[in-house]
Amino acid sequence: MKIKKDFIKGNKKIKIISNDGSPYPIPESWQPVLSKCDMLVIIPDMHMYIYNSHLDNFKYGAEAMIKFLNHLSTLKEEMELEDQTLRIYQLGDLYEQRFPGLHGPNATAVEIRMSHSSYDQIVNSMNILRTHFLYGNHDFELRHFPGFRFAALEGKVYIEHGFTPDSWKDFSNPNAALWEAGQFVFLTIREINDFFANLLVAANVIQKDEFYSWGVPSGKDPVYDYPSEKDYIKDYGHCLKYYSERMKKNSEMKDAKITVIGHTHHPYINTNVNNGKHIFIDSGAWTSGRSDFVVITNEELAICCYKR
């Protein structure tokens, strides 16, 4: 299956941002790379939070997400008529559960989902599409939920959120010894930010929807760019190195040719990992203005975005 012909199907809102707008071909010797589906769509970090909170940087991309899920729903029905299977993954950080909540230190998934009808619609649509959910570091609590898991192997495609390479100092790896201590500091900073920001709102210095948290872009302005390889290696080269080594050495994943992660919010593809033996994909994000996702067929792969 071809991405432009069989996935995009003339939808002007969908744009391939990797490889100058062209899908990467998958080596014929690897094909088929998918074993239980004909097309794989992977949605990265979303970070949905309470809709009317200034800490929520997903809301500006919510309408685009609904339209995208409608596209997937139509595509899934059309593929089923041809006896073909579409499989969808959400890579984790679906919710932002490390900000102050309505009734406690962390907002719950239910609070977030029910904070706006669009959010409830998005989760319902994902469930109807039988989306497979992984958990990330910001929704780590969901590891206790039925259906949420750490990683998946779809044929020769390995999928996980991507926090594994992070050390304790990044405060972003739930497996690290100082994870809870780091999250306590993180939450305290957010609560201080929330306190002072609301004072400014009360004093009519700023409007409630004008501001956002330190280090959290509001997402009001759309971002469709594809960062340079130089910038990615500079900031996230440790991720590429970690997964390159793991694909090379891990005998349990000897059949995996492609690794897909999220977590960094920076889309990136390297098709020459381990001298061309593997492919590494960082899927980007659907938050902070971005609206990225990955499409993989047995013939091609690409990082795309859905325009608002």
Short mmCIF file of N, CA and C in Angstrom, two decimals, residues 92-93 133-151:
data_model
loop_
_atom_site.label_atom_id
_atom_site.label_comp_id
_atom_site.label_asym_id
_atom_site.label_seq_id
_atom_site.Cartn_x
_atom_site.Cartn_y
_atom_site.Cartn_z
N GLY A 92 1.40 7.01 24.32
CA GLY A 92 1.58 7.40 25.71
C GLY A 92 1.58 8.90 25.90
N ASP A 93 1.52 9.35 27.15
CA ASP A 93 1.29 10.75 27.48
C ASP A 93 0.01 11.23 26.80
N PHE A 133 -3.27 1.46 23.35
CA PHE A 133 -2.69 2.52 24.17
C PHE A 133 -1.44 2.02 24.90
N LEU A 134 -0.35 2.79 24.77
CA LEU A 134 0.84 2.59 25.59
C LEU A 134 0.85 3.68 26.66
N TYR A 135 1.64 3.53 27.70
CA TYR A 135 1.73 4.59 28.70
C TYR A 135 3.09 5.27 28.63
N GLY A 136 3.09 6.56 28.96
CA GLY A 136 4.32 7.35 28.98
C GLY A 136 4.64 7.81 30.38
N ASN A 137 5.62 8.67 30.51
CA ASN A 137 6.03 9.12 31.83
C ASN A 137 5.04 10.10 32.45
N HIS A 138 4.25 10.80 31.63
CA HIS A 138 3.29 11.77 32.18
C HIS A 138 1.94 11.14 32.50
N ASP A 139 1.70 9.93 32.02
CA ASP A 139 0.48 9.22 32.41
C ASP A 139 0.84 7.83 32.93
N PHE A 140 1.95 7.79 33.67
CA PHE A 140 2.50 6.53 34.17
C PHE A 140 1.49 5.76 35.02
N GLU A 141 0.59 6.50 35.68
CA GLU A 141 -0.42 5.86 36.51
C GLU A 141 -1.30 4.91 35.70
N LEU A 142 -1.40 5.15 34.39
CA LEU A 142 -2.27 4.34 33.55
C LEU A 142 -1.74 2.93 33.33
N ARG A 143 -0.54 2.66 33.83
CA ARG A 143 -0.01 1.30 33.70
C ARG A 143 -0.90 0.30 34.44
N HIS A 144 -1.72 0.80 35.36
CA HIS A 144 -2.63 -0.08 36.10
C HIS A 144 -3.95 -0.29 35.37
N PHE A 145 -4.17 0.47 34.28
CA PHE A 145 -5.44 0.37 33.57
C PHE A 145 -5.42 -0.82 32.62
N PRO A 146 -6.53 -1.53 32.49
CA PRO A 146 -6.60 -2.62 31.50
C PRO A 146 -6.38 -2.07 30.09
N GLY A 147 -5.54 -2.73 29.33
CA GLY A 147 -5.32 -2.32 27.95
C GLY A 147 -4.13 -1.42 27.74
N PHE A 148 -3.61 -0.80 28.81
CA PHE A 148 -2.41 0.03 28.67
C PHE A 148 -1.18 -0.85 28.89
N ARG A 149 -0.19 -0.68 28.06
CA ARG A 149 1.02 -1.49 28.21
C ARG A 149 2.26 -0.66 27.89
N PHE A 150 3.41 -1.24 28.17
CA PHE A 150 4.67 -0.50 28.03
C PHE A 150 5.12 -0.41 26.58
N ALA A 151 5.02 -1.50 25.84
CA ALA A 151 5.56 -1.54 24.47
C ALA A 151 4.77 -2.54 23.65
#
